[in-house]
mmCIF file of C-alpha atoms in Angstrom:
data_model
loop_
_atom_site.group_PDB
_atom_site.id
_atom_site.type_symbol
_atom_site.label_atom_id
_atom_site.label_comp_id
_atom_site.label_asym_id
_atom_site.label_seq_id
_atom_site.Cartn_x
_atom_site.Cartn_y
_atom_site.Cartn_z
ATOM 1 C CA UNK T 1 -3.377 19.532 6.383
ATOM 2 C CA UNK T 2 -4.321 16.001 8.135
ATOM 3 C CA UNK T 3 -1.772 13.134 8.104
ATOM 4 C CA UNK T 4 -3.485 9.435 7.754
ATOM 5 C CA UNK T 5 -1.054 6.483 9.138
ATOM 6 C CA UNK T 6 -1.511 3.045 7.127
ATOM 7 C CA UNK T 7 -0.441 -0.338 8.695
ATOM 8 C CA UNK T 8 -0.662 -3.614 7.200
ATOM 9 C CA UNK T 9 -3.958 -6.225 8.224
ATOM 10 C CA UNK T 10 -1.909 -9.254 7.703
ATOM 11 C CA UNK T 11 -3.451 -12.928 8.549
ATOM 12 C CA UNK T 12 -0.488 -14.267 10.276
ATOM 13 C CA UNK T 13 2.757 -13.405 12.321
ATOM 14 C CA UNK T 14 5.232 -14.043 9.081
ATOM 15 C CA UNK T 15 7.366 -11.560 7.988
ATOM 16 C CA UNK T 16 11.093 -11.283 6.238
ATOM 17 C CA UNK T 17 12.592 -12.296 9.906
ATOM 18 C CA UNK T 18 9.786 -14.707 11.262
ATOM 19 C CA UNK T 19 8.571 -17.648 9.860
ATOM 20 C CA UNK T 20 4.755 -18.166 10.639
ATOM 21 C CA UNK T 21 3.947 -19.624 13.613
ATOM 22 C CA UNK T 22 0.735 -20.495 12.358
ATOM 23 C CA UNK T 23 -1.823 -21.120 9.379
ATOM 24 C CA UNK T 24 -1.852 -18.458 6.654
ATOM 25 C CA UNK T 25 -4.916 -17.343 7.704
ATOM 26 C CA UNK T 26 -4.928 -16.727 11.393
ATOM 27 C CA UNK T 27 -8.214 -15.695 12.691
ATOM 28 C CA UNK T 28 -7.085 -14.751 16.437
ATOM 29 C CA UNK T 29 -3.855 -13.039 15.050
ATOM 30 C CA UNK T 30 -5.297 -11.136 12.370
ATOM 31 C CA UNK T 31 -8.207 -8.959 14.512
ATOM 32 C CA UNK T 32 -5.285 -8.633 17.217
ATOM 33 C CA UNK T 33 -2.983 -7.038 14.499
ATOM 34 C CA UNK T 34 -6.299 -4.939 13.349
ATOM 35 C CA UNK T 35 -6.995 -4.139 16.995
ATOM 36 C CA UNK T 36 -3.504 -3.131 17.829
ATOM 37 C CA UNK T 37 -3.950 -0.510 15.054
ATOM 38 C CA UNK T 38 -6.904 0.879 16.036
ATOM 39 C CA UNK T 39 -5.966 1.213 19.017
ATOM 40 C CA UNK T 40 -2.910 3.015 18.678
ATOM 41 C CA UNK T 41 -3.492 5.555 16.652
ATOM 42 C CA UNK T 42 -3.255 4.177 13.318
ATOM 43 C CA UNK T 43 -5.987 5.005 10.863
ATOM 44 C CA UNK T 44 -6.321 2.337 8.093
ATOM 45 C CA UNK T 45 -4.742 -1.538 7.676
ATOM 46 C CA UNK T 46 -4.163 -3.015 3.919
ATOM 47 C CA UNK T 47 -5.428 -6.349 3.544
ATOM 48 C CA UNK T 48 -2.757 -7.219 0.501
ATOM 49 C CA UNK T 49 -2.616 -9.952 -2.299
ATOM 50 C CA UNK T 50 -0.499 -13.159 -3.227
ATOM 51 C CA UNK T 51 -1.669 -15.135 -5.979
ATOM 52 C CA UNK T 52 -2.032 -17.954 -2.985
ATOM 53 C CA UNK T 53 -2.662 -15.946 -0.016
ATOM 54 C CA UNK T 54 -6.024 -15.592 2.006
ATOM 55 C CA UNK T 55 -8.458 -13.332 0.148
ATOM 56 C CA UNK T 56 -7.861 -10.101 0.760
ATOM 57 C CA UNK T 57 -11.602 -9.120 0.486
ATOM 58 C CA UNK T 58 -12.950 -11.788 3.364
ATOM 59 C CA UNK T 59 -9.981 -10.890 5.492
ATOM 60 C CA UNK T 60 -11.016 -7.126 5.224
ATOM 61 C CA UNK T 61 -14.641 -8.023 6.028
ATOM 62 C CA UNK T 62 -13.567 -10.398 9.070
ATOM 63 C CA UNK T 63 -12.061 -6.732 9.749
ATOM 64 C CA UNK T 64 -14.484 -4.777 9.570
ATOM 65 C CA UNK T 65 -16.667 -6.721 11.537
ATOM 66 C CA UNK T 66 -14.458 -6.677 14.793
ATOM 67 C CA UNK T 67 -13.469 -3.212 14.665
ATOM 68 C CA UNK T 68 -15.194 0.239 15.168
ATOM 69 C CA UNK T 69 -13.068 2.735 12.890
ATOM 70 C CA UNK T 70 -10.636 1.127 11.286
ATOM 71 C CA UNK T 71 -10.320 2.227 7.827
ATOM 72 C CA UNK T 72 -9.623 -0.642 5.500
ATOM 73 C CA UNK T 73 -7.201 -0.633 2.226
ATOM 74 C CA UNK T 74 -8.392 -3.643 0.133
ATOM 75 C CA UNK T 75 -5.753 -5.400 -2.453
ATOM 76 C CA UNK T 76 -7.331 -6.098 -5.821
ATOM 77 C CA UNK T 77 -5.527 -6.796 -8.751
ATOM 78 C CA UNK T 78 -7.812 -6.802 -11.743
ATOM 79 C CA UNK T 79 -7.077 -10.050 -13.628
ATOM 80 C CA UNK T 80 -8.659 -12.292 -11.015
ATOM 81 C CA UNK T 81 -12.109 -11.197 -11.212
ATOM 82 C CA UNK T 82 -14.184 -9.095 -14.219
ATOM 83 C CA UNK T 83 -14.904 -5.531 -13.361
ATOM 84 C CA UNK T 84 -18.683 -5.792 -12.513
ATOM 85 C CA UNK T 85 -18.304 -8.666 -10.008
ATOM 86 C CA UNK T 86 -15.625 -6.506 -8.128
ATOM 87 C CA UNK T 87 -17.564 -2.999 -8.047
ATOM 88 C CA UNK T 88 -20.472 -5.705 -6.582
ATOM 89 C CA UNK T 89 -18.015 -7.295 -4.026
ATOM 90 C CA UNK T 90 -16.048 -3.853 -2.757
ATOM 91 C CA UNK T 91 -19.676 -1.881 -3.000
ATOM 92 C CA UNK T 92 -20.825 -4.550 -0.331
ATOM 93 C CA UNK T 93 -18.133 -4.408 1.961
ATOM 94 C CA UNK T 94 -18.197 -0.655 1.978
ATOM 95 C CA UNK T 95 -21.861 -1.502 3.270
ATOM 96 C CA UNK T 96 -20.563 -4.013 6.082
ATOM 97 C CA UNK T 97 -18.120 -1.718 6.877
ATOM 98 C CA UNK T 98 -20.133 1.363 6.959
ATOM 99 C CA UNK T 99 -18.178 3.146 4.444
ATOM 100 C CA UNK T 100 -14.669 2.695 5.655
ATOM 101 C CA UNK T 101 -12.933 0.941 2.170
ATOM 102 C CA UNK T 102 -10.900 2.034 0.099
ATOM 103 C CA UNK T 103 -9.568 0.180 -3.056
ATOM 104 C CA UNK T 104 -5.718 -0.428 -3.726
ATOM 105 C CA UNK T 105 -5.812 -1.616 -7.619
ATOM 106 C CA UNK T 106 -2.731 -3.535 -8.299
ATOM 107 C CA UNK T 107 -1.900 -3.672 -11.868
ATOM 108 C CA UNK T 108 1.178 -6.457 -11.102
ATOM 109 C CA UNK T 109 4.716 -6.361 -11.930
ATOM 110 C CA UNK T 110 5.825 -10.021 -11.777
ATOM 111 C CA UNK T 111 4.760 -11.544 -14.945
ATOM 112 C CA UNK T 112 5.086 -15.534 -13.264
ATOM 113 C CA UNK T 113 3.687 -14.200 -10.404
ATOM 114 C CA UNK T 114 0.521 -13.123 -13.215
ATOM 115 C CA UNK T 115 0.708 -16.576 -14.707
ATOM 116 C CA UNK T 116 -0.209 -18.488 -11.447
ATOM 117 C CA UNK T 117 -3.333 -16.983 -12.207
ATOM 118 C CA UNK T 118 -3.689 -17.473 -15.838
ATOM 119 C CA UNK T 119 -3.137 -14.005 -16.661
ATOM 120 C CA UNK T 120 -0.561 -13.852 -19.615
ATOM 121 C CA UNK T 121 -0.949 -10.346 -20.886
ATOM 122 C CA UNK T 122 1.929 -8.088 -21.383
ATOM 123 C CA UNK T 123 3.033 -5.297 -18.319
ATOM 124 C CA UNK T 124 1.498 -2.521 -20.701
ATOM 125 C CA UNK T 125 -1.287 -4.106 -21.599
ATOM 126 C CA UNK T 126 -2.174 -4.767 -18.173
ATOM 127 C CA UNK T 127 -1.858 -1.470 -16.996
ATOM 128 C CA UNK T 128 -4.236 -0.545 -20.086
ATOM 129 C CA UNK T 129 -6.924 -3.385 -18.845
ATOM 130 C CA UNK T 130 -6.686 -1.576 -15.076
ATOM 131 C CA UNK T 131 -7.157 1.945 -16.644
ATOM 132 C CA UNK T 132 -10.346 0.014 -18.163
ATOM 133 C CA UNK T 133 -11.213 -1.508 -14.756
ATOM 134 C CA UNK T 134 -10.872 1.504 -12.502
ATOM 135 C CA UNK T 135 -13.335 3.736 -14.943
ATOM 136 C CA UNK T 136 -15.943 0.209 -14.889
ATOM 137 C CA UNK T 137 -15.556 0.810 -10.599
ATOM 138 C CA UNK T 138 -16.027 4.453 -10.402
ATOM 139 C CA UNK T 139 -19.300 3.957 -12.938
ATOM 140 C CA UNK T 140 -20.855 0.942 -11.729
ATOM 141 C CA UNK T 141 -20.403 2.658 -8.210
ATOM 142 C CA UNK T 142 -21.887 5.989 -9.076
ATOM 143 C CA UNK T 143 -24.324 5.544 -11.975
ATOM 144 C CA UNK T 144 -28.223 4.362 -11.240
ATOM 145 C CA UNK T 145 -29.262 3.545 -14.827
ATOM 146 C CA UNK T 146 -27.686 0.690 -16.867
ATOM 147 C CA UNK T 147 -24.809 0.858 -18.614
ATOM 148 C CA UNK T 148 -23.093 -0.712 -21.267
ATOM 149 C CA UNK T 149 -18.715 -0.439 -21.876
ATOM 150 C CA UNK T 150 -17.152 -1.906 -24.733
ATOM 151 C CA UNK T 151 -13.115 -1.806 -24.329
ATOM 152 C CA UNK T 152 -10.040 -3.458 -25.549
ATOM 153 C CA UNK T 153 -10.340 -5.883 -22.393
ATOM 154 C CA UNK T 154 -13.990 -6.198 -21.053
ATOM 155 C CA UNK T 155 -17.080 -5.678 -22.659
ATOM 156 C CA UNK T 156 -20.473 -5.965 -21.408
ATOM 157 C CA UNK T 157 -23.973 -3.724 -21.961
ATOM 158 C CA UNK T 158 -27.155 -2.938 -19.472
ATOM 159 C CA UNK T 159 -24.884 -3.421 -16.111
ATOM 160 C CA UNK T 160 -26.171 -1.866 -13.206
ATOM 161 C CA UNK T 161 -25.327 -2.697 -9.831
ATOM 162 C CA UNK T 162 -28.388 -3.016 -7.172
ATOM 163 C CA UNK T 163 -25.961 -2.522 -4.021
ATOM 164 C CA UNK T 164 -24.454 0.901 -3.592
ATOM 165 C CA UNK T 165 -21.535 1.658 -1.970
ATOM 166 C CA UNK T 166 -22.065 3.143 1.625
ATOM 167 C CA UNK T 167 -19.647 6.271 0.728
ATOM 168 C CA UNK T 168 -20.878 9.018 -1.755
ATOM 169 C CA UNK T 169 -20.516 9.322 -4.622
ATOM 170 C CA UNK T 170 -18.008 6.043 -4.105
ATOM 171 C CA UNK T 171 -15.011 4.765 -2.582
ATOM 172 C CA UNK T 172 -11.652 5.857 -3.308
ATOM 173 C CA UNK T 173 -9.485 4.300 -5.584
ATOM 174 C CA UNK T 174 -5.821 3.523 -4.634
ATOM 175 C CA UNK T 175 -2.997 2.938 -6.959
ATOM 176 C CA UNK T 176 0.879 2.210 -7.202
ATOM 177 C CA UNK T 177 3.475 1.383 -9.487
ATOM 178 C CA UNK T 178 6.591 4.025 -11.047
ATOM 179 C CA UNK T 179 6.928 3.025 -14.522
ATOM 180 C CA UNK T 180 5.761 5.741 -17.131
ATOM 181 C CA UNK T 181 2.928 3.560 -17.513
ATOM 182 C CA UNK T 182 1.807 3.549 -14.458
ATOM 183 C CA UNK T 183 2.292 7.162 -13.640
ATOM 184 C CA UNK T 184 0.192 7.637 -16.429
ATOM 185 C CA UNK T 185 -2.823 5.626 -15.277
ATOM 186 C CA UNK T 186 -2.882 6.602 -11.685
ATOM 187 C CA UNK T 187 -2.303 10.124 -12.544
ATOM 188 C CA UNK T 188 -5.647 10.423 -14.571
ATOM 189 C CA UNK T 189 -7.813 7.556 -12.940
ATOM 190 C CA UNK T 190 -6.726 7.424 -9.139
ATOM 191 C CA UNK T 191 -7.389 9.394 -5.629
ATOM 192 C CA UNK T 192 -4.476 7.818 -3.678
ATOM 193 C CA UNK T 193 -0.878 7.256 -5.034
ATOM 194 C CA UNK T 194 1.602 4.920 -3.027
ATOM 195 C CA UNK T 195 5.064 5.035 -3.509
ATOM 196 C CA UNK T 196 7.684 3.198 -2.118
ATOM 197 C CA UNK T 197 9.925 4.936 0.177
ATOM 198 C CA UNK T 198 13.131 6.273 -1.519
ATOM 199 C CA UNK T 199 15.196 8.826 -1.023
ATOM 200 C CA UNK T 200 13.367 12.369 -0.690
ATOM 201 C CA UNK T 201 14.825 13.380 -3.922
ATOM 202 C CA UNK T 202 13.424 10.666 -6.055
ATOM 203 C CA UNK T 203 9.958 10.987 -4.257
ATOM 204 C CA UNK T 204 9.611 14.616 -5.232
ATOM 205 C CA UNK T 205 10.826 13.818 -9.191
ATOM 206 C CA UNK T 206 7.535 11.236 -9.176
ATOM 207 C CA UNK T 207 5.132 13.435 -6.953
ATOM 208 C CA UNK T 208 6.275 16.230 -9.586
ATOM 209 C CA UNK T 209 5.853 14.095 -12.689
ATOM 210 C CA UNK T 210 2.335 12.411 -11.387
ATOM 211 C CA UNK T 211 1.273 15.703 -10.511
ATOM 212 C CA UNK T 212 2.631 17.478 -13.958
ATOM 213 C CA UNK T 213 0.258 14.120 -16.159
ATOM 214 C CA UNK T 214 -2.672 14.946 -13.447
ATOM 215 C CA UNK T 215 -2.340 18.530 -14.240
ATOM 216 C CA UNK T 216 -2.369 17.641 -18.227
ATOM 217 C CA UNK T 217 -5.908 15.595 -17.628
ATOM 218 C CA UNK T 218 -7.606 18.075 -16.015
ATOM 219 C CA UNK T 219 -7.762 16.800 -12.800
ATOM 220 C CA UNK T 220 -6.066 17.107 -9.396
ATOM 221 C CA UNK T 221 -3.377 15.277 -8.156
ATOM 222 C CA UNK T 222 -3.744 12.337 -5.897
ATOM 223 C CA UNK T 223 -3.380 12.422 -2.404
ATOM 224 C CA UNK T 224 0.302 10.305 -2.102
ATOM 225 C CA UNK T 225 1.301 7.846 0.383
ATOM 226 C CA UNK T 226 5.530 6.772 0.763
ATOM 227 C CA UNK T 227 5.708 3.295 2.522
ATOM 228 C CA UNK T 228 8.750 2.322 4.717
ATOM 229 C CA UNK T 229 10.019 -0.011 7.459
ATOM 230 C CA UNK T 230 10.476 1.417 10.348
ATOM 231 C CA UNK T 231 13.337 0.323 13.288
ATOM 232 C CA UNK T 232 13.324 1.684 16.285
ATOM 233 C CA UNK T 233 15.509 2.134 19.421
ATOM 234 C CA UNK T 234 15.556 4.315 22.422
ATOM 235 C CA UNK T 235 19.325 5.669 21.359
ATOM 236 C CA UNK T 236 20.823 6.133 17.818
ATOM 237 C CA UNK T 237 22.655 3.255 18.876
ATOM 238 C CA UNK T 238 20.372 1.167 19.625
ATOM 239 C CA UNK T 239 18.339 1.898 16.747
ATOM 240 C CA UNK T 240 21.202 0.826 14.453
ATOM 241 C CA UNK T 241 22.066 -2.477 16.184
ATOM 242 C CA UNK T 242 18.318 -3.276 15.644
ATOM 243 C CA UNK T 243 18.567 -2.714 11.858
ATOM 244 C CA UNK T 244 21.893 -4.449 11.366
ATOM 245 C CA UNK T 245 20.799 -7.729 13.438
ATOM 246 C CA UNK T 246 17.235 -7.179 11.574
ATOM 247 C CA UNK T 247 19.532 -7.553 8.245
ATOM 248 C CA UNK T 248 21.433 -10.349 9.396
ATOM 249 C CA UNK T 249 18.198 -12.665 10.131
ATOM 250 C CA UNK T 250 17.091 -11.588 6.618
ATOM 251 C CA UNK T 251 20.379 -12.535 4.748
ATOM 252 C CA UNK T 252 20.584 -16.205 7.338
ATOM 253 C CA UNK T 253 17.137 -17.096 5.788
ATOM 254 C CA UNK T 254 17.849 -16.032 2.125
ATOM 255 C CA UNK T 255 21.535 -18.165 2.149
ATOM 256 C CA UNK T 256 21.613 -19.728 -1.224
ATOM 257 C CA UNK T 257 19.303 -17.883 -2.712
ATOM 258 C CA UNK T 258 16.190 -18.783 -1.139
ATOM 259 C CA UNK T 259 13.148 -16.559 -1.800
ATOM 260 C CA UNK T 260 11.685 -14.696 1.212
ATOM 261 C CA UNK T 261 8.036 -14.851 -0.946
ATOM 262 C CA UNK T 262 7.126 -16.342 -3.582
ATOM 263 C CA UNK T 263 5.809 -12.930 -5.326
ATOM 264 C CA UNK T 264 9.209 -11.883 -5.669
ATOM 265 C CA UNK T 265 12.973 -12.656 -6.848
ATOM 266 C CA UNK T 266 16.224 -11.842 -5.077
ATOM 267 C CA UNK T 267 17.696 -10.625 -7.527
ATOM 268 C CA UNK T 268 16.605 -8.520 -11.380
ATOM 269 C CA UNK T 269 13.246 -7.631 -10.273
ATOM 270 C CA UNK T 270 11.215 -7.043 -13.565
ATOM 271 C CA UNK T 271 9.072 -4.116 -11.711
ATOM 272 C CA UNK T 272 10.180 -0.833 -12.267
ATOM 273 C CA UNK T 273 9.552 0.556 -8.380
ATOM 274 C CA UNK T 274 12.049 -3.062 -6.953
ATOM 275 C CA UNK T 275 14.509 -1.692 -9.659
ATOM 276 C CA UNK T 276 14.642 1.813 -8.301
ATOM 277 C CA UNK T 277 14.739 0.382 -5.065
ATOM 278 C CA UNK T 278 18.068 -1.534 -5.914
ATOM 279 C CA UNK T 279 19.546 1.606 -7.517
ATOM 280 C CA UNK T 280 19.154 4.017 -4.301
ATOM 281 C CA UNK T 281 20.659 1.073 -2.688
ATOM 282 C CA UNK T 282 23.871 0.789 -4.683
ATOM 283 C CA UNK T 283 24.456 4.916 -4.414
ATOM 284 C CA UNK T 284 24.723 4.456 -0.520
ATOM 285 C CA UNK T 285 23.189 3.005 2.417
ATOM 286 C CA UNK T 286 21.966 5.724 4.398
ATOM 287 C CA UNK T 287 20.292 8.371 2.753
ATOM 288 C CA UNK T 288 18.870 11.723 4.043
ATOM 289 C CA UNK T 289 17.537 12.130 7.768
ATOM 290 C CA UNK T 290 17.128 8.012 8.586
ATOM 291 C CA UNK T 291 16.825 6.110 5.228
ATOM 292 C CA UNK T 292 18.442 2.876 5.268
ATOM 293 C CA UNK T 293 18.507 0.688 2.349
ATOM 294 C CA UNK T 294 20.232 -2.084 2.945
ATOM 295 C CA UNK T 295 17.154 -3.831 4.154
ATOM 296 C CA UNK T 296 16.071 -3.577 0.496
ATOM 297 C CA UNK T 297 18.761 -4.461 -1.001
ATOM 298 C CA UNK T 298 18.643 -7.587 1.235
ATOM 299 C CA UNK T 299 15.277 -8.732 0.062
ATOM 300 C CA UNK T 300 15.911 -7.565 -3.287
ATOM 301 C CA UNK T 301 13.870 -4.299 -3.635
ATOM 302 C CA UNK T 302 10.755 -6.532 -2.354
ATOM 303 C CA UNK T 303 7.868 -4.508 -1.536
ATOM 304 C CA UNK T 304 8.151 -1.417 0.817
ATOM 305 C CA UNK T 305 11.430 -2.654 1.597
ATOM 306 C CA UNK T 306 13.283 0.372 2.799
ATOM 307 C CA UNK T 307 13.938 1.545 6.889
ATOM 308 C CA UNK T 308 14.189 4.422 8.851
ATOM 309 C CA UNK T 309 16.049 4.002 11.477
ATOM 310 C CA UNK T 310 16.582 5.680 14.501
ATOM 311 C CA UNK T 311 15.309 7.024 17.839
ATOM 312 C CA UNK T 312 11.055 8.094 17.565
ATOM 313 C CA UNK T 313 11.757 11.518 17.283
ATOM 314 C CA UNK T 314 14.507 10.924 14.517
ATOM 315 C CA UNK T 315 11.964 8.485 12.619
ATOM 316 C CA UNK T 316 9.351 11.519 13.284
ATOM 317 C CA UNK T 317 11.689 13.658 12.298
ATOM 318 C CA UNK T 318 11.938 11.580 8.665
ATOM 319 C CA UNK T 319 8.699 11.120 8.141
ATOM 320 C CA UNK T 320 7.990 14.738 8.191
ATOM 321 C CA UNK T 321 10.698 15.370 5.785
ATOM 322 C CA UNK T 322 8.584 13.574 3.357
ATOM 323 C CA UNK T 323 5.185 15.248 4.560
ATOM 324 C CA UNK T 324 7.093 18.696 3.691
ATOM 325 C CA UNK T 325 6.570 16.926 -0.027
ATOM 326 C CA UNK T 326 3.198 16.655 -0.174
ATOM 327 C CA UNK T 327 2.884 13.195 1.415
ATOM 328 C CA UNK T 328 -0.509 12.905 3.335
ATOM 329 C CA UNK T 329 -0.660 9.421 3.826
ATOM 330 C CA UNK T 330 2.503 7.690 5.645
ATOM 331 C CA UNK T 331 2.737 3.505 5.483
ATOM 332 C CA UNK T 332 4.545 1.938 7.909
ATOM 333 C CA UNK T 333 5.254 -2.001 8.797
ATOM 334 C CA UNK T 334 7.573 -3.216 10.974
ATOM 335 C CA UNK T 335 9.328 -6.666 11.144
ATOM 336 C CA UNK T 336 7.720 -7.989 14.424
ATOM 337 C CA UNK T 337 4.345 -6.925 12.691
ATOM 338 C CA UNK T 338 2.161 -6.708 16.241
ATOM 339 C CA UNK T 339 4.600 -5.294 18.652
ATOM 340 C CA UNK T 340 6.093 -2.856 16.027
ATOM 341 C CA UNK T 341 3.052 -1.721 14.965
ATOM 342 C CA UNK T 342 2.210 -0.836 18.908
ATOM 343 C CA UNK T 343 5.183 0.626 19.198
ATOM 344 C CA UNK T 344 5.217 2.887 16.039
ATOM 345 C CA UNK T 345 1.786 3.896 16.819
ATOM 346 C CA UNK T 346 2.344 4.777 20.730
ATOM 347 C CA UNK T 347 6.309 6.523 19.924
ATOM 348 C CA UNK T 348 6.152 7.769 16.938
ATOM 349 C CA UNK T 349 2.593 8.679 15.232
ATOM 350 C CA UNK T 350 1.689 10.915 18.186
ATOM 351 C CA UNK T 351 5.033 13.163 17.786
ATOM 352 C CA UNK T 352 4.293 13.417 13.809
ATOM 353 C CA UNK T 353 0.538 14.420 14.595
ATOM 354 C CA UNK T 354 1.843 17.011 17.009
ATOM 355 C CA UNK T 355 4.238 18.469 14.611
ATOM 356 C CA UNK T 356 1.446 18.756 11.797
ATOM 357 C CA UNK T 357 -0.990 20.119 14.437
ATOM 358 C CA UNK T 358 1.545 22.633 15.440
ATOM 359 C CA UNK T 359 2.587 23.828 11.729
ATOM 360 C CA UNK T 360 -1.299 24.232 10.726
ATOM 361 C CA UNK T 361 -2.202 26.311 13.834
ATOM 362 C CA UNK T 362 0.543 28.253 13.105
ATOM 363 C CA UNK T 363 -0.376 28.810 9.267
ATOM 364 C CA UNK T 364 -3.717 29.874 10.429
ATOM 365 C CA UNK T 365 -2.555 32.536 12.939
ATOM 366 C CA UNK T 366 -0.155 33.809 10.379
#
C-alpha cells in the first residue's frame, strides 16, 4: 500500500533551536520551505495554528498558488469561526488549489491557549462542538439542497453553500488528539488520524482502540499518520552528537523556565497526547529501533516532539517499523526546518518508498 510523507508549511525559519530571523509571516521563506518539499519528494505541508500566528488558511492559499502538486494540510480549530463560514472558506481553497486540501480539525488541548480566543468551553465539550462541526463540513460540502442543523453548539436552517469543493464528494477530514474523547470522535467522524510518535507499542494500543470504536460505528478505520523529529547523521555517531547538541540549544533557551511557544507549558501539560509524551520519556530515553525522547521531554511533550535518530537507513529503518502498523501517512519536521526537510526528503523518503515498493511487488507475485 502507498506511503504519503507530510512536512510542515511554516511562515518563518523559527523553530525550538532558532529564533526567527524574520517576521512571522515570511513570504520568501515560506514558498521556499513549500518548494523544498515539493521538490524532494515530500507529498503534503501543514499550514498549523497559534491563537496569534499567520492564518493558516491564507498561508495555504499563498501555497497553493506557487506550487504545482503540493498537497496541503490546513489547521482549523473550530471555535474561531462557525461551521458554515469554514466549509465556504476550505471549499474555496480546494478550488484555488485544484483539489489538493485536506482539513486537520483541531479540537485544542490548552484551555488558556482557548481563552486567547474567547473560547471558554470545557475539553469535552469541545470535542462534542467539533464532532458537531466536522458532520456541518462533510454536509455543507456534499449536499446541493438546503439544509438546516440544530445541535448543542450551532444551529442554523436553509444553509447551502454555492461553491463546491474541487474534490468529490469532499475533502478529507484530518483529526488528532489521544484522550478517550477524542478517540471517540475521530474514530466515527474522521479519514486521517495523527498521532504523535511514541513508542511502537503505544501506537499499536491507539491504532487498535481507534480502529476497535471505528469498527463499533460502522465505518472503516482512518488512514493514521505518527509524527516525529527526525536527526540525522552520516554515522550512528554522528547522528547522536546531532541530537544531544540539538538538546542542549533547546534546554540553553528554556533556562528558567522560559516557554519555547506560547501554545504550550514546560511542564504538566493539560493534553492527554503531551502527557503520554512525558511518560514514554520517564520509562527510558531510547526506545525501539531510533526513538529518542529526550527531545520531548525537553520541550515538555510539545507537539510532535519526539526524534529518531540515526544514520538514513536506520531512520528508514524506524519509520517502517511503524508502517508494519498500519501507518500510511509518516510526518516529519526537522529543527533546521529548510535544510532538514531537503535532507529527509533526498536520504531518507526515497529508501522508505523503495522498501514499500519492494514489499508490495512482492505480495503481488506471491
Amino acid at each position: 500500500m502507498p506511503v504519503e510523507f507530510l512536512g510542515i508549511g511554516a511562515t518563518h525559519n523559527g523553530s525550538e533551536t532558532t529564533s526567527r530571523s524574520g517576521p512571522a509571516f515570511d513570504p520568501e521563506y515560506t514558498l521556499a520551505l513549500a518548494r523544498a518539499h515539493e521538490e524532494n519528494g515530500w507529498d503534503r505541508v501543514l499550514t498549523a495554528y497559534g491563537s496569534g500566528s499567520p492564518d493558516p488558511a491564507q498561508a495555504a492559499a499563498y501555497i497553493a498558488d506557487h506550487t504545482e502538486h503540493l498537497q496541503l494540510l490546513l489547521a482549523h480549530r473550530p471555535n474561531v469561526s462557525y461551521p458554515t463560514f469554514a466549509a465556504k472558506t476550505v471549499a474555496t481553497l480546494d478550488q484555488i488549489s485544484r483539489g489538493r486540501l485536506t482539513l486537520h480539525v483541531i479540537t485544542g488541548g490548552n484551555d488558556h491557549e482557548q481563552q486567547r480566543e474567547g473560547d471558554t468551553l470545557s475539553k469535552d465539550q469541545r470535542y462534542d462542538r467539533t464532532r458537531e462541526a466536522i458532520q456541518i463540513y462533510k454536509r455543507a460540502w456534499t449536499e446541493r439542497e438546503p439544509f438546516d442543523f440544530h445541535g448543542e453548539h450551532y444551529d442554523f436552517s436553509d444553509f447551502v453553500l454555492d461553491v463546491e469543493p474541487a474534490q468529490k464528494p469532499r475533502p478529507g477530514i484530518s483529526f488528532g488528539g489521544s484522550s478517550a474523547a477524542a478517540y471517540r470522535v475521530g474514530a466515527e467522524e474522521a479519514d486521517i488520524y495523527a498521532l504523535w510518535g511514541e513508542p511502537l507499542a503505544g501506537t499499536a494500543e491507539q491504532i487498535e482502540t481507534i480502529t476497535s470504536l471505528a469498527r463499533a460505528a460502522g465505518r472503516p478505520a482512518p488512514t493514521f499518520q505518527v509524527a516525529f523529529r527526525p536527526i540525522l547523521g552520516r554515522t550512528e555517531e554522528q547522528a547522536w552528537e546531532k541530537a544531544h547538541a540539538t538538546v542542549a540549544t533547546i534546554r540553553e533557551r528554556t533556562a528558567g523556565g522560559q516557554q519555547l511557544t506560547r501554545r504550550h507549558k514546560l511542564t504538566d501539560p493539560e493534553n492527554t497526547g503531551s502527557q503520554r509524551l512525558l511518560s514514554a520519556a520517564e520509562k527510558g530515553e531510547v526506545h525501539d529501533r531510533a526513538l529518542w525522547t529526550v527531545t520531548a521531554e525537553a520541550t515538555g511533550g510539545a507537539g510532535n516532539s519526539t526524534a529518531l535518530v540515526g544514520t538514513p537507513e536506520t531512520v528508514a529503518a524506524a519509520l517502517l517499523d511503524y508502517y508494519d502498523l498500519g501507518v500510511r501517512i509518516l510526518s516529519a519536521r526537522g529543527y533546521d526546518l529548510l535544510e532538514d526537510a531537503k535532507e529527509f526528503g533526498r536520504e531518507v523518503i526515497p529508501l522508505v518508498r523503495q522498501e514499500v515498493a519492494r514489499r508490495d511487488a512482492a505480495s503481488t507475485a506471491a
